[in-house]
Tab-separated table of C-alpha atoms and ligand atoms in Angstrom:
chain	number	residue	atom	x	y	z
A	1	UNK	CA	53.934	177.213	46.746
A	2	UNK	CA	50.312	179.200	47.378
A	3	UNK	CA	47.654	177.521	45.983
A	4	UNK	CA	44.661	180.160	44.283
A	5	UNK	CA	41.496	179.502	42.960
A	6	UNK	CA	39.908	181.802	39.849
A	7	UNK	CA	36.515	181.134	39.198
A	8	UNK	CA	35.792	183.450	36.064
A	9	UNK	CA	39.160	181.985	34.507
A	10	UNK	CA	38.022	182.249	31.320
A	11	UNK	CA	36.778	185.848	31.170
A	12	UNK	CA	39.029	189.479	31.023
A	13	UNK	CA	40.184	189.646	34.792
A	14	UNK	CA	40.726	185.914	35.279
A	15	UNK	CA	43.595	185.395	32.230
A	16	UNK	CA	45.369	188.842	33.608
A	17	UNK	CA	44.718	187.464	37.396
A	18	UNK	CA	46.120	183.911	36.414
A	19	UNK	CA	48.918	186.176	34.478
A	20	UNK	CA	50.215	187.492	37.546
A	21	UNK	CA	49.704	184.930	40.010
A	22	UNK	CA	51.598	182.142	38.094
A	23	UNK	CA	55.013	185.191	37.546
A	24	UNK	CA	54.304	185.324	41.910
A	25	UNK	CA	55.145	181.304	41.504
A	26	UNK	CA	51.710	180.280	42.570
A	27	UNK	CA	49.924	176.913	41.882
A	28	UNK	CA	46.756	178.358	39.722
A	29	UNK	CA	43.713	176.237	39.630
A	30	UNK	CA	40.913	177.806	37.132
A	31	UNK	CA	37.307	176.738	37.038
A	32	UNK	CA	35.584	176.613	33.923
A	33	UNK	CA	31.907	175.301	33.232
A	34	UNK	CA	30.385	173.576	30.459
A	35	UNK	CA	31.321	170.359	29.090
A	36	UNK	CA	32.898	172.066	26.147
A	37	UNK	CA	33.680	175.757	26.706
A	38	UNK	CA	34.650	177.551	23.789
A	39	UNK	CA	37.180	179.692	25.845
A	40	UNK	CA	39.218	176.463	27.056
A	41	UNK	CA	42.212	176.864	24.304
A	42	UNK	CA	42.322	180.320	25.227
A	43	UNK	CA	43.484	179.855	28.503
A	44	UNK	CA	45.341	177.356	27.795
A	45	UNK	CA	47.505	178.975	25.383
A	46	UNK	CA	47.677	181.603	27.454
A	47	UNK	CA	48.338	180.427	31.220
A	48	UNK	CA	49.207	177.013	30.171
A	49	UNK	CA	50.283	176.755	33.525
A	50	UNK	CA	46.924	176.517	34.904
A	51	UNK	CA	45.066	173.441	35.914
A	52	UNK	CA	41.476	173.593	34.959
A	53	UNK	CA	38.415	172.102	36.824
A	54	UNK	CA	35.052	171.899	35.669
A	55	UNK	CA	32.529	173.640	37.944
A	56	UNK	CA	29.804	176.108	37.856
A	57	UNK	CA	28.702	178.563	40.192
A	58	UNK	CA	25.223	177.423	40.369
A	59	UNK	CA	26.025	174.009	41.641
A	60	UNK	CA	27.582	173.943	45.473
A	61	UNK	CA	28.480	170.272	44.974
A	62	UNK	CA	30.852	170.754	41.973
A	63	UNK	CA	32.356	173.718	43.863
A	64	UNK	CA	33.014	171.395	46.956
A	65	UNK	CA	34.446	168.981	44.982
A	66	UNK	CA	36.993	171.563	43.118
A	67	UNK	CA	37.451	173.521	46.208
A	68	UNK	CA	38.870	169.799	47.511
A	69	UNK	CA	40.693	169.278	44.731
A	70	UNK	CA	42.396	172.116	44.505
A	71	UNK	CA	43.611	173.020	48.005
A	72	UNK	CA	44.022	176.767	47.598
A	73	UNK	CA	45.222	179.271	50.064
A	74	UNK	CA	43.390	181.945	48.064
A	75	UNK	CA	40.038	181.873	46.119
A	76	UNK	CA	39.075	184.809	43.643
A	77	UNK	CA	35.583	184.649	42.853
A	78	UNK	CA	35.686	186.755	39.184
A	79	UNK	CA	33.027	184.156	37.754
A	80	UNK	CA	29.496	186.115	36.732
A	81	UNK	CA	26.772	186.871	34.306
A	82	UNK	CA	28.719	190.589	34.025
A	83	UNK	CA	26.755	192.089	30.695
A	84	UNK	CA	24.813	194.761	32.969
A	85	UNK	CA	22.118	195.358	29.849
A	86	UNK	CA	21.645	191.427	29.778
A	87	UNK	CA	20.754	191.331	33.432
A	88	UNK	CA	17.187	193.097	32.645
A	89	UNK	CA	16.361	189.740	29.538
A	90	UNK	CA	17.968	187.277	32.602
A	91	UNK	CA	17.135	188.383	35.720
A	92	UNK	CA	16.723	185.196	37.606
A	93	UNK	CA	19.326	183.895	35.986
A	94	UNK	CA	21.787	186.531	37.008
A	95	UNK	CA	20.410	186.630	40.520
A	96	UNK	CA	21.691	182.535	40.403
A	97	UNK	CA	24.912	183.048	39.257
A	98	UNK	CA	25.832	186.648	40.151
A	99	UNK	CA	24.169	187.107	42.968
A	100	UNK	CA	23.349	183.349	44.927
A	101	UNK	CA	26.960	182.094	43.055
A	102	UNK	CA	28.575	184.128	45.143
A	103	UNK	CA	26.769	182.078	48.175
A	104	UNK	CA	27.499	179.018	46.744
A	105	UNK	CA	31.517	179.687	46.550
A	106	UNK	CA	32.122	181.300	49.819
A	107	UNK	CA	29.921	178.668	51.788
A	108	UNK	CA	31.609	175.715	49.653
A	109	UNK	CA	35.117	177.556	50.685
A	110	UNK	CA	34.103	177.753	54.712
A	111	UNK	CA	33.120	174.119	54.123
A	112	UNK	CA	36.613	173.465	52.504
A	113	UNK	CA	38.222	175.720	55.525
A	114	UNK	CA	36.686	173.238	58.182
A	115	UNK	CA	37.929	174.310	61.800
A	116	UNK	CA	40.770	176.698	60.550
A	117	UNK	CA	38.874	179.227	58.770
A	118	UNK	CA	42.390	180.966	58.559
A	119	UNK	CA	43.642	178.577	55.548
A	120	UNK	CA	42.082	180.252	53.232
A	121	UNK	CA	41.635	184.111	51.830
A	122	UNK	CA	38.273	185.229	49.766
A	123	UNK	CA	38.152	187.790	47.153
A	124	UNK	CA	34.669	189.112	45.961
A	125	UNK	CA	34.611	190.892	42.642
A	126	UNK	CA	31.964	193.475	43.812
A	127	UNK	CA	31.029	196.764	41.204
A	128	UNK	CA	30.807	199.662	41.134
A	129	UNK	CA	27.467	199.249	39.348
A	130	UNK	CA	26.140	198.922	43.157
A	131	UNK	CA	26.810	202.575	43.372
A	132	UNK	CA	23.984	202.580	40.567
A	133	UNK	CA	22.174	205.947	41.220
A	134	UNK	CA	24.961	208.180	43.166
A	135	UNK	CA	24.420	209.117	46.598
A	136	UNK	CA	27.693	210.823	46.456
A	137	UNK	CA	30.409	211.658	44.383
A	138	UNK	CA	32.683	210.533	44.330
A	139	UNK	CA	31.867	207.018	45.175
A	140	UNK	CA	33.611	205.678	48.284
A	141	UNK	CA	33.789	202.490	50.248
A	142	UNK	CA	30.849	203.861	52.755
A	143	UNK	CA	28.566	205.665	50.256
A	144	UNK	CA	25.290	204.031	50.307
A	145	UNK	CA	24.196	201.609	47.466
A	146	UNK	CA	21.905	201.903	45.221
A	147	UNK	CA	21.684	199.736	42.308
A	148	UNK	CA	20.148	200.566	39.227
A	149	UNK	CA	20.145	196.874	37.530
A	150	UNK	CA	19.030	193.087	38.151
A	151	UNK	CA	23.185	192.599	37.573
A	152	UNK	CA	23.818	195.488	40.448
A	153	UNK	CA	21.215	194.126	42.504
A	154	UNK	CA	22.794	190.359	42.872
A	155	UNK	CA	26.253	192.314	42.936
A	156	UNK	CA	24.899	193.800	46.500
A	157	UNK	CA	23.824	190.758	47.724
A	158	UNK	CA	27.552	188.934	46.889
A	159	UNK	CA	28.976	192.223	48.369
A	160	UNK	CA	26.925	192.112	51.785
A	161	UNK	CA	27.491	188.093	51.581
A	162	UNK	CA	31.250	188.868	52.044
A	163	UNK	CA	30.802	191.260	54.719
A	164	UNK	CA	28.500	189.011	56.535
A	165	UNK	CA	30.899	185.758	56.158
A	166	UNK	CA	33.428	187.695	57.560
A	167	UNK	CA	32.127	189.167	60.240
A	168	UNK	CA	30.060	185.946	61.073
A	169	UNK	CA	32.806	183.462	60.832
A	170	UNK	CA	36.166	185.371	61.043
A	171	UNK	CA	36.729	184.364	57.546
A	172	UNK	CA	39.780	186.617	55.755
A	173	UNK	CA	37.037	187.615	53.157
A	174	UNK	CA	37.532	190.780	51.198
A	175	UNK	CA	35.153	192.728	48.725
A	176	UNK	CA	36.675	194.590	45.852
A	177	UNK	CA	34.274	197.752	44.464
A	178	UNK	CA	35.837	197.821	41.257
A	179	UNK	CA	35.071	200.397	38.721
A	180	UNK	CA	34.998	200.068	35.256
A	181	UNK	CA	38.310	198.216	33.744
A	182	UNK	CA	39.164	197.505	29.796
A	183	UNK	CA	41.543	196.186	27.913
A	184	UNK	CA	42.509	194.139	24.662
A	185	UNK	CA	40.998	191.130	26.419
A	186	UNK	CA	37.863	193.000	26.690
A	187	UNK	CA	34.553	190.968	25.744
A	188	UNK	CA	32.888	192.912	22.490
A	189	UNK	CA	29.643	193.220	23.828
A	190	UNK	CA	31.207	196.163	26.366
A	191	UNK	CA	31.339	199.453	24.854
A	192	UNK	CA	34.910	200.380	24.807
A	193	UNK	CA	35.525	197.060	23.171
A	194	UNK	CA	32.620	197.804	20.833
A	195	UNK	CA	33.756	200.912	19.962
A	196	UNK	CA	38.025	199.879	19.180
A	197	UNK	CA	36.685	196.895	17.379
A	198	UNK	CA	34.478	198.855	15.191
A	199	UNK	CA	36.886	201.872	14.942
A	200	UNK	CA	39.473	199.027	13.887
A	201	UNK	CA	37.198	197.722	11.066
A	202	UNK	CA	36.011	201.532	9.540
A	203	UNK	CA	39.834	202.598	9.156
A	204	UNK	CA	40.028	199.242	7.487
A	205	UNK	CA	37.357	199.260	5.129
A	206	UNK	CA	35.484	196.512	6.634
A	207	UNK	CA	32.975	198.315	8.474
A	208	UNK	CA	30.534	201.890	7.737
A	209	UNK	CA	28.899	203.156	11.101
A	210	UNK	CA	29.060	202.285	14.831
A	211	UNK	CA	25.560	202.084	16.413
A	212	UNK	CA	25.715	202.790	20.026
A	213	UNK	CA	22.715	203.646	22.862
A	214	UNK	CA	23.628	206.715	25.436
A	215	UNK	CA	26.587	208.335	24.721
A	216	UNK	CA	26.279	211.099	27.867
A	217	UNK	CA	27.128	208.104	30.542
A	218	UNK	CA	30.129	208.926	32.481
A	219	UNK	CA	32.414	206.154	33.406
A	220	UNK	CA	35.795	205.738	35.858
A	221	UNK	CA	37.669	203.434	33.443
A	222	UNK	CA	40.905	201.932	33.858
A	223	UNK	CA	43.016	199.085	32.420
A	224	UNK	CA	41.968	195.551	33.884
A	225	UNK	CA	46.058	194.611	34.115
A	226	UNK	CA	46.022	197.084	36.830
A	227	UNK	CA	43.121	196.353	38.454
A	228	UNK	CA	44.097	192.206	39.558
A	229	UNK	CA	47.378	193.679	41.377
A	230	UNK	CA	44.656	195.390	43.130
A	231	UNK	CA	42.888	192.281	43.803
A	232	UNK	CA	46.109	190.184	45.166
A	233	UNK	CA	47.361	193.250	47.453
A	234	UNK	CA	43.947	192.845	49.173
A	235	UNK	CA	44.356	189.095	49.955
A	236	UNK	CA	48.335	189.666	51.225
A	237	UNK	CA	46.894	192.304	53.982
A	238	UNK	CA	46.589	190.864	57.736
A	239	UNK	CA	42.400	190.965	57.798
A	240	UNK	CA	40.423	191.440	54.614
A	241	UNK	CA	38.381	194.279	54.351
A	242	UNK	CA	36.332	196.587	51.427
A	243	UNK	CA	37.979	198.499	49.112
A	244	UNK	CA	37.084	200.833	46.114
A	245	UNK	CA	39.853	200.241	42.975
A	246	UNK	CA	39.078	203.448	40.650
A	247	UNK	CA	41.382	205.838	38.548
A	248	UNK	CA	39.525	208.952	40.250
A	249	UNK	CA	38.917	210.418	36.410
A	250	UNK	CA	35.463	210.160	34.893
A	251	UNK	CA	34.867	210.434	30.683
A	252	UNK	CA	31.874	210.112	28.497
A	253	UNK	CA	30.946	208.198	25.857
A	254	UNK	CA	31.914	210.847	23.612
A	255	UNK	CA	35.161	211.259	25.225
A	256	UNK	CA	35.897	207.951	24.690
A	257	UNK	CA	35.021	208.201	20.624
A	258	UNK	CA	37.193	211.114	20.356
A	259	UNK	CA	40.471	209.196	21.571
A	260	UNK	CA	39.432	206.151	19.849
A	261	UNK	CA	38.606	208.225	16.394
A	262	UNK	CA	41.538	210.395	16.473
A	263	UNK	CA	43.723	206.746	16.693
A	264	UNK	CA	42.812	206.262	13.162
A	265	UNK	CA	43.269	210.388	11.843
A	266	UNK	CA	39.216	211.277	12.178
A	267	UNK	CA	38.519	214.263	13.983
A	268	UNK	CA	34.777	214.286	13.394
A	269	UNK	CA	33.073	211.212	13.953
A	270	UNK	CA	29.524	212.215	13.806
A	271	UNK	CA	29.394	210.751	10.115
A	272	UNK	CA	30.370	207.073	12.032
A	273	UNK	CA	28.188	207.524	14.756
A	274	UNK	CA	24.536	206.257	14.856
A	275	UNK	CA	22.249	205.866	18.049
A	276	UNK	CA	19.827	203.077	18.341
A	277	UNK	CA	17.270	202.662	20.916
A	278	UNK	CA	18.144	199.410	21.345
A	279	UNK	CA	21.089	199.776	23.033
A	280	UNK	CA	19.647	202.009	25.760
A	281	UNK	CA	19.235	200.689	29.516
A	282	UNK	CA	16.171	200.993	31.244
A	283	UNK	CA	17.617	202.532	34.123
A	284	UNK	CA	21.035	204.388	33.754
A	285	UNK	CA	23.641	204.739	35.776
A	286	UNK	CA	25.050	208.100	34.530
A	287	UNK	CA	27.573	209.022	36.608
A	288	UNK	CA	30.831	206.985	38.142
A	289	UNK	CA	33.787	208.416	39.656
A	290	UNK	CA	35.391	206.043	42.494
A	291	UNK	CA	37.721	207.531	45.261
A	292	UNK	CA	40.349	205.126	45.566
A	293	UNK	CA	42.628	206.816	48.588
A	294	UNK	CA	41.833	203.822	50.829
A	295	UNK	CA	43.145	201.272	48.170
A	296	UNK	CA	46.177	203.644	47.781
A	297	UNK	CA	46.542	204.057	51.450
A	298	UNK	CA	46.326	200.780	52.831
A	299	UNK	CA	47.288	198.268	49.355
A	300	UNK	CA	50.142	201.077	48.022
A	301	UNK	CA	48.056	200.332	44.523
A	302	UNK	CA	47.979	202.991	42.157
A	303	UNK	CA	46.663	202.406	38.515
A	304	UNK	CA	49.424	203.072	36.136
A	305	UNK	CA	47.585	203.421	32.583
A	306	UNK	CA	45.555	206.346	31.978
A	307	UNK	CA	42.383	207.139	29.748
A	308	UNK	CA	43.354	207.758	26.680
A	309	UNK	CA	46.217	205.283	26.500
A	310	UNK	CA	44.007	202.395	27.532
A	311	UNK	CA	41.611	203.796	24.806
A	312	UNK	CA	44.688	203.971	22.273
A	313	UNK	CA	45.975	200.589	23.608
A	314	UNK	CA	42.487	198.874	22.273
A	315	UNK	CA	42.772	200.389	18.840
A	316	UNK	CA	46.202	199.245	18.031
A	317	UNK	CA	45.279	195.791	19.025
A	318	UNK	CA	41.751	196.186	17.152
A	319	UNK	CA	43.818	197.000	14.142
A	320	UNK	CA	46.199	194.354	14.200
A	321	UNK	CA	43.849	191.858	15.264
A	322	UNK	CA	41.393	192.563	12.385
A	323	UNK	CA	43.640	193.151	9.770
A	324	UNK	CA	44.943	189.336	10.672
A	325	UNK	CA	41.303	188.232	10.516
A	326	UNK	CA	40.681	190.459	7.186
A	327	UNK	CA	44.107	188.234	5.175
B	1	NDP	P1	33.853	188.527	32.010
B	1	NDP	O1	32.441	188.673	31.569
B	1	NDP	O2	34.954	188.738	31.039
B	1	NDP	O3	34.039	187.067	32.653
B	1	NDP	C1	33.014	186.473	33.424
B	1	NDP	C2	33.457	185.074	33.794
B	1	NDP	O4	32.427	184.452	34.560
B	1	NDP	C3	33.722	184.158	32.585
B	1	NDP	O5	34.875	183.403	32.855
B	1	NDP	C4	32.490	183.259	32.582
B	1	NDP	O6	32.721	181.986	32.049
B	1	NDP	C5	32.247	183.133	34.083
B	1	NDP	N1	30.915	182.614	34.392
B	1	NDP	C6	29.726	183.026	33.865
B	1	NDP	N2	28.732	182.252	34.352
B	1	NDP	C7	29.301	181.354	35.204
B	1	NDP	C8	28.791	180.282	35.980
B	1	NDP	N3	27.481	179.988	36.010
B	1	NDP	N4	29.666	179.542	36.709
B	1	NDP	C9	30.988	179.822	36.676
B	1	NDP	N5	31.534	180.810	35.948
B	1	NDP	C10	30.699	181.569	35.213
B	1	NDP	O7	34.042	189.488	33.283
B	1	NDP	P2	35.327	190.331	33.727
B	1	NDP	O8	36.530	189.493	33.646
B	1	NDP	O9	35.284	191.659	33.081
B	1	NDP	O10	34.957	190.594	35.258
B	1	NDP	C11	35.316	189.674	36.292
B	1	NDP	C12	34.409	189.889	37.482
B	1	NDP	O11	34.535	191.223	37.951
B	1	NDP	C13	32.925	189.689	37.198
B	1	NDP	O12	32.352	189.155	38.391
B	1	NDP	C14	32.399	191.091	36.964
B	1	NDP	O13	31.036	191.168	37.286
B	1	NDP	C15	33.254	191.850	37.959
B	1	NDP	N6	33.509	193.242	37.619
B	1	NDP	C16	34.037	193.579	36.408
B	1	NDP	C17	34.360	194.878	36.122
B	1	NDP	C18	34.924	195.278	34.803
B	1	NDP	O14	34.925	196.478	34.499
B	1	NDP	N7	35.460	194.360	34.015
B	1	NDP	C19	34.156	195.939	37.135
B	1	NDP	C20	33.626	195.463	38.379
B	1	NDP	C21	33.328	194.158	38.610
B	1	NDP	P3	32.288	181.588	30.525
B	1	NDP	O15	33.462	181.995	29.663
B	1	NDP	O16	32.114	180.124	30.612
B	1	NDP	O17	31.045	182.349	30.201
B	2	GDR	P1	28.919	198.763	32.314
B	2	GDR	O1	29.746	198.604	30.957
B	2	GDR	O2	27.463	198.626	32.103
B	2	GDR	O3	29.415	200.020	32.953
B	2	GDR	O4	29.392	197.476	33.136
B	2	GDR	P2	29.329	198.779	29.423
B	2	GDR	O5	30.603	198.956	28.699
B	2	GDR	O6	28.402	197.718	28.968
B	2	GDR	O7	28.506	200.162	29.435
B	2	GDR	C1	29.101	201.383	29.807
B	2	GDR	C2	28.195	202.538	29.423
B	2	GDR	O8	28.178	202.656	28.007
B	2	GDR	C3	26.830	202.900	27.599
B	2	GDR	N1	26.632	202.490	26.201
B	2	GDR	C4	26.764	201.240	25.737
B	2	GDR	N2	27.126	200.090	26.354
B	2	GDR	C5	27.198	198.968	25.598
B	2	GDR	N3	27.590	197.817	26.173
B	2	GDR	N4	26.891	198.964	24.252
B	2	GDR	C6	26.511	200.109	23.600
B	2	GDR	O9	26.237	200.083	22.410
B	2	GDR	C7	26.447	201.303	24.373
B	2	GDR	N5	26.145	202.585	24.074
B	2	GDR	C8	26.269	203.290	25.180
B	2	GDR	C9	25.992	202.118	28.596
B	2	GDR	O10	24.652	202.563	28.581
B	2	GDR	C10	26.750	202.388	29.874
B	2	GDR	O11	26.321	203.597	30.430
B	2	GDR	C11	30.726	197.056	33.158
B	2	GDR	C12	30.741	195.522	33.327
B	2	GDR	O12	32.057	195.046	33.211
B	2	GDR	C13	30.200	195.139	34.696
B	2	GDR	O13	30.351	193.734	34.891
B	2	GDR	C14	30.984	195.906	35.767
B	2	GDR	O14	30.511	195.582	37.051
B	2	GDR	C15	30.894	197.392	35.512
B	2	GDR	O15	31.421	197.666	34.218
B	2	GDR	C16	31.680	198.191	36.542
């Protein structure tokens, strides 16, 4: 049986990776911090399969000690502060756990790997957000980085980390530059989430207006389901390697409002829509669009849901999920 390791269990792409990896037949071991983590009957309703060990990416000692409990042939590191407009309130704090985390795992991993550094496989989640102020579009594995936020910024520094433990100690180490991915699972503070939730609650009478910062960024969104197949294929190749995971489509804001609108029958949804200035960044990435031919190429991984599904996908759930909450 392969053994994994998910650090980030608890979040969007750790229940869908732990999802797939226990219907492959593997031996899933999650790490979750805190000493009472509101998220921990989550995934255990969810993957009860899944043996949980307390850990946090800030502390190398607790990793070592998981990392030796748990055995595994394969560690995904999905764990991070990911709320890109938090980073600017918590940017040491996100350097620590985004950024030096990623440190912290992958040394605690060669530790764990002793003299056979081949026993074990390393996936980085790396972002897109490194792409931060285009150099090119659209954004390939070689384009030149150029973050735009503390959260980018540590992102680089786990990205380069992974490079540089793999090309330092033959480890199989592999970065993924994902672009943006959604889903049901979605945290609300994202704005696709934000935006299905509160579409969800003014079709239901439970809600007026949606108050959102830019609406003229342009993201690469796809569904997060997809997106961990992506993940696994890297770690199953012979040597690991960089690779960007993107739909190739880019869509507004705007765009996004008028799939998630129409859901519910509203063509117009200026009357909805407010803007407040406290949702704007102060630095914007405005523009992603990844070219995934290498991940297609090399991994045979294409994503399978498309815009304005994923968009319709969130609604439906939104509405059942708040109508449950509204009885
Ligand atoms: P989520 O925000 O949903 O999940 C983040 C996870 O990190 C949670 O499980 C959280 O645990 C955990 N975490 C936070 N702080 C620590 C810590 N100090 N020690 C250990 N774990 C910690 O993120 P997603 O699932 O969306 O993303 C997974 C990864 O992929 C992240 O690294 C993100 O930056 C990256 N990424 C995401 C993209 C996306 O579009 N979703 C795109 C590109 C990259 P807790 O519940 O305890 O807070
Ligand atoms: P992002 O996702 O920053 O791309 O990071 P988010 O959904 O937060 O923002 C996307 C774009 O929407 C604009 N926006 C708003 N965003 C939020 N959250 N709330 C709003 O009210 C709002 N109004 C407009 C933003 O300005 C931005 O341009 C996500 C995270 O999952 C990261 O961890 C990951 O690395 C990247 O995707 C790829």
């Amino acid at each position: 049986m392969t053994r994994a390791l998910i650090t980030g269990i608890t979040g969007q792409d750790g229940l869908y990776l732990a999802e797939l990896l226990v219907s492959k037949g593997y031996e899933v071991f999650g790490l979750i911090r805190g000493q009472n983590n509101p998220k921990y009957d989550l995934v255990r309703t969810t993957v009860p399969e899944v043996t949980l060990l307390t850990g946090d990416l800030t502390d190398v000692s607790g990793l070592v000690r998981v990392l030796g409990i748990a055995q595994p042939d394969e560690v995904y590191n999905l764990g991070a502060i990911s709320y890109v407009a938090y980073s600017w309130e918590n940017a040491a704090l996100t350097s620590d756990v985004t950024g030096k985390g990623v440190l912290n795992i992958i040394e605690a991993t060669r530790l764990y790997a002793g003299d056979d550094i081949s026993k074990v496989r390393f996936y980085q989640a790396s972002s897109s957000e490194m792409f931060g102020k285009v150099q090119e579009v659209p954004q390939r594995e070689s384009t030149l980085l150029w973050p735009r936020s503390p959260y980018g910024v540590a992102k680089v520094f786990g990205h380069y980390m992974t490079i540089n433990y793999r090309e330092s100690y033959g480890m199989h180490a592999s970065s993924g530059i994902l672009f943006n991915h959604e889903s049901p699972r979605r945290g609300p503070e994202f704005v696709t989430r934000k935006i299905s939730q509160s579409v969800a609650r003014i079709k239901l009478g439970l809600q007026d207006q949606l108050v959102l910062g830019n609406l003229d960024a342009k993201r690469d969104w796809g569904f997060a389901g997809d997106y961990v197949d992506a993940m696994w294929r890297m770690l199953q190749q012979p040597v690991g390697d960089d690779y960007v995971v993107a739909t190739g489509e880019t869509h507004s804001i705007r765009e996004a409002l008028d799939v998630a609108f129409r859901t519910i029958g509203v063509d117009d949804w200026s009357p909805y829509v407010g803007q407040d200035p406290r949702f704007m960044r102060p630095a914007e990435v405005d523009l992603l669009i990844g070219d995934a031919s290498k991940a297609h190429d090399v991994l045979g991984w294409t994503p399978r849901v498309g815009f304005e599904e994923l968009i319709t996908m969130m609604v439906e759930n939104d509405l059942r999920e708040q109508s449950d909450l509204s009885r």
